[in-house]
């Protein structure tokens, strides 16, 4: 199986079209998810289950309404329900009706769930896709890209030598 590293040398200047960027991001997502699933699997988790577990664990008092999980993770209610079913079967979360509003279902973390969340976060922190400097630059660039409604908003917010910066674009401080 070839990887992006096999295909492109770090010094190559690939086509910077939107199509190329989208394809590269999606390929990177697949590679990252494969690595994350590999480190989470021994804990009985997939990355989507970890996302739910981490959100519940980070919530005040470790309790989250199901509707917040749907909205935050931008997933269909049935998908979230299935993920919560698996977490509940593993003893990582519990599900209960909100006493104050019986229309609402609450998901709560268990002690076993807190331990698993901590172990999973540690495992994820050990995943290394590239050298630390490249990972930092990519993180900044991706967060900038996500935060900006248009590409023009991002100009001047990227560090010099950003991989997302077109060679014809002059970096100017704002």
CSV table of C-alpha atoms in Angstrom, one decimal:
chain,number,residue,atom,x,y,z
A,1,UNK,CA,0.0,0.0,0.0
A,2,UNK,CA,1.4,3.4,-1.0
A,3,UNK,CA,1.2,6.4,1.3
A,4,UNK,CA,1.3,10.1,0.7
A,5,UNK,CA,4.9,10.0,1.8
A,6,UNK,CA,5.6,7.5,-1.0
A,7,UNK,CA,3.9,9.7,-3.6
A,8,UNK,CA,5.2,13.1,-2.7
A,9,UNK,CA,8.5,14.2,-1.4
A,10,UNK,CA,8.3,16.9,1.3
A,11,UNK,CA,10.0,19.4,-1.0
A,12,UNK,CA,7.6,18.8,-4.0
A,13,UNK,CA,5.3,21.7,-4.9
A,14,UNK,CA,2.1,20.0,-5.8
A,15,UNK,CA,-0.8,21.5,-7.7
A,16,UNK,CA,-2.5,24.0,-5.3
A,17,UNK,CA,-6.0,23.8,-6.7
A,18,UNK,CA,-9.0,23.4,-4.4
A,19,UNK,CA,-9.6,19.9,-5.8
A,20,UNK,CA,-6.0,18.9,-4.9
A,21,UNK,CA,-6.4,20.3,-1.4
A,22,UNK,CA,-9.7,18.6,-0.8
A,23,UNK,CA,-8.3,15.3,-2.1
A,24,UNK,CA,-5.2,15.7,0.1
A,25,UNK,CA,-7.3,16.5,3.2
A,26,UNK,CA,-9.5,13.5,2.6
A,27,UNK,CA,-6.6,11.2,2.1
A,28,UNK,CA,-5.0,12.5,5.3
A,29,UNK,CA,-8.2,12.0,7.2
A,30,UNK,CA,-8.3,8.3,6.1
A,31,UNK,CA,-4.7,7.8,7.1
A,32,UNK,CA,-5.3,9.5,10.5
A,33,UNK,CA,-8.5,7.5,11.2
A,34,UNK,CA,-6.7,4.2,10.4
A,35,UNK,CA,-4.0,5.1,12.9
A,36,UNK,CA,-6.5,6.2,15.5
A,37,UNK,CA,-8.7,3.2,15.1
A,38,UNK,CA,-5.6,1.0,15.5
A,39,UNK,CA,-4.6,2.6,18.8
A,40,UNK,CA,-8.2,2.7,20.1
A,41,UNK,CA,-9.1,-0.8,19.2
A,42,UNK,CA,-7.3,-2.5,22.1
A,43,UNK,CA,-9.5,-0.3,24.4
A,44,UNK,CA,-12.7,-1.5,22.7
A,45,UNK,CA,-13.2,1.8,20.9
A,46,UNK,CA,-13.5,3.2,17.4
A,47,UNK,CA,-12.8,6.9,16.8
A,48,UNK,CA,-16.5,7.8,16.6
A,49,UNK,CA,-17.1,6.1,19.9
A,50,UNK,CA,-14.2,7.9,21.4
A,51,UNK,CA,-15.6,11.2,20.2
A,52,UNK,CA,-18.8,10.6,22.0
A,53,UNK,CA,-17.1,9.3,25.2
A,54,UNK,CA,-14.7,12.3,25.2
A,55,UNK,CA,-17.6,14.8,24.9
A,56,UNK,CA,-19.5,13.2,27.7
A,57,UNK,CA,-16.4,13.0,29.9
A,58,UNK,CA,-15.6,16.6,29.3
A,59,UNK,CA,-19.1,17.9,30.1
A,60,UNK,CA,-19.9,19.5,33.4
A,61,UNK,CA,-20.7,16.6,35.9
A,62,UNK,CA,-20.1,14.2,33.0
A,63,UNK,CA,-23.7,14.4,31.7
A,64,UNK,CA,-24.7,15.4,28.2
A,65,UNK,CA,-28.2,15.5,26.5
A,66,UNK,CA,-28.3,13.3,23.4
A,67,UNK,CA,-29.4,16.2,21.3
A,68,UNK,CA,-26.1,18.0,22.2
A,69,UNK,CA,-24.1,15.0,20.9
A,70,UNK,CA,-26.0,15.0,17.6
A,71,UNK,CA,-25.4,18.7,17.2
A,72,UNK,CA,-21.8,18.9,18.3
A,73,UNK,CA,-20.7,15.9,16.3
A,74,UNK,CA,-23.0,16.8,13.4
A,75,UNK,CA,-24.2,13.2,13.1
A,76,UNK,CA,-27.6,11.7,12.6
A,77,UNK,CA,-29.5,10.9,15.8
A,78,UNK,CA,-29.6,7.2,14.9
A,79,UNK,CA,-25.9,7.1,14.4
A,80,UNK,CA,-25.3,8.8,17.9
A,81,UNK,CA,-27.9,6.4,19.4
A,82,UNK,CA,-25.9,3.4,18.0
A,83,UNK,CA,-22.6,4.7,19.3
A,84,UNK,CA,-24.2,5.3,22.8
A,85,UNK,CA,-25.7,1.8,22.7
A,86,UNK,CA,-22.2,0.3,22.2
A,87,UNK,CA,-20.6,2.5,24.9
A,88,UNK,CA,-23.5,1.7,27.3
A,89,UNK,CA,-23.1,-2.1,26.6
A,90,UNK,CA,-19.4,-1.7,27.4
A,91,UNK,CA,-20.2,0.0,30.7
A,92,UNK,CA,-18.6,3.3,29.7
A,93,UNK,CA,-21.8,5.4,29.8
A,94,UNK,CA,-25.3,5.2,31.1
A,95,UNK,CA,-28.4,6.6,29.6
A,96,UNK,CA,-31.4,8.0,31.5
A,97,UNK,CA,-34.4,10.2,31.0
A,98,UNK,CA,-34.0,13.8,32.2
A,99,UNK,CA,-36.2,14.1,35.3
A,100,UNK,CA,-36.8,17.8,34.6
A,101,UNK,CA,-37.8,17.2,31.0
A,102,UNK,CA,-38.9,13.7,30.2
A,103,UNK,CA,-38.6,14.3,26.5
A,104,UNK,CA,-34.8,14.5,26.9
A,105,UNK,CA,-32.3,11.6,27.2
A,106,UNK,CA,-29.1,12.2,29.1
A,107,UNK,CA,-25.9,10.3,28.6
A,108,UNK,CA,-23.6,10.1,31.7
A,109,UNK,CA,-20.0,8.9,32.0
A,110,UNK,CA,-19.2,6.0,34.3
A,111,UNK,CA,-16.0,5.6,36.3
A,112,UNK,CA,-14.9,2.9,33.8
A,113,UNK,CA,-15.7,5.4,31.1
A,114,UNK,CA,-13.5,8.1,32.7
A,115,UNK,CA,-10.6,5.6,32.9
A,116,UNK,CA,-11.1,4.5,29.3
A,117,UNK,CA,-11.3,8.1,28.1
A,118,UNK,CA,-8.0,8.9,29.8
A,119,UNK,CA,-6.3,5.8,28.4
A,120,UNK,CA,-7.6,6.6,24.9
A,121,UNK,CA,-6.4,10.2,25.1
A,122,UNK,CA,-3.0,9.0,26.1
A,123,UNK,CA,-3.0,6.5,23.2
A,124,UNK,CA,-4.0,9.2,20.7
A,125,UNK,CA,-1.3,11.5,22.0
A,126,UNK,CA,1.3,8.8,21.1
A,127,UNK,CA,0.1,8.8,17.4
A,128,UNK,CA,2.7,10.4,15.2
A,129,UNK,CA,1.9,11.2,11.6
A,130,UNK,CA,5.0,13.3,10.9
A,131,UNK,CA,7.8,15.2,12.6
A,132,UNK,CA,6.6,17.5,15.4
A,133,UNK,CA,7.4,20.8,13.5
A,134,UNK,CA,5.3,19.7,10.5
A,135,UNK,CA,2.5,18.6,12.8
A,136,UNK,CA,2.5,22.0,14.5
A,137,UNK,CA,2.4,23.9,11.2
A,138,UNK,CA,-0.4,21.7,9.9
A,139,UNK,CA,-2.4,22.1,13.1
A,140,UNK,CA,-2.2,25.9,12.8
A,141,UNK,CA,-3.0,25.9,9.1
A,142,UNK,CA,-6.0,23.6,9.5
A,143,UNK,CA,-7.4,25.5,12.4
A,144,UNK,CA,-7.0,28.7,10.4
A,145,UNK,CA,-8.7,27.1,7.4
A,146,UNK,CA,-11.6,25.9,9.5
A,147,UNK,CA,-12.0,29.2,11.3
A,148,UNK,CA,-12.1,31.4,8.2
A,149,UNK,CA,-15.4,31.6,6.2
A,150,UNK,CA,-13.4,32.6,3.1
A,151,UNK,CA,-9.8,32.1,1.9
A,152,UNK,CA,-9.3,35.8,1.9
A,153,UNK,CA,-10.0,36.0,5.6
A,154,UNK,CA,-7.0,33.7,6.2
A,155,UNK,CA,-4.4,35.8,4.4
A,156,UNK,CA,-2.0,37.2,6.9
A,157,UNK,CA,-3.1,34.8,9.7
A,158,UNK,CA,-0.8,32.0,8.6
A,159,UNK,CA,2.8,31.6,9.7
A,160,UNK,CA,5.5,32.1,7.0
A,161,UNK,CA,6.2,29.0,4.9
A,162,UNK,CA,2.8,27.6,5.5
A,163,UNK,CA,2.0,24.5,3.4
A,164,UNK,CA,-1.3,26.1,2.5
A,165,UNK,CA,0.3,29.3,1.3
A,166,UNK,CA,0.5,29.6,-2.5
A,167,UNK,CA,4.0,30.5,-3.7
A,168,UNK,CA,2.7,33.5,-5.6
A,169,UNK,CA,1.0,34.9,-2.5
A,170,UNK,CA,3.2,37.3,-0.5
A,171,UNK,CA,2.8,36.8,3.3
A,172,UNK,CA,2.0,40.1,4.9
A,173,UNK,CA,1.6,40.8,8.6
A,174,UNK,CA,-1.7,42.3,9.6
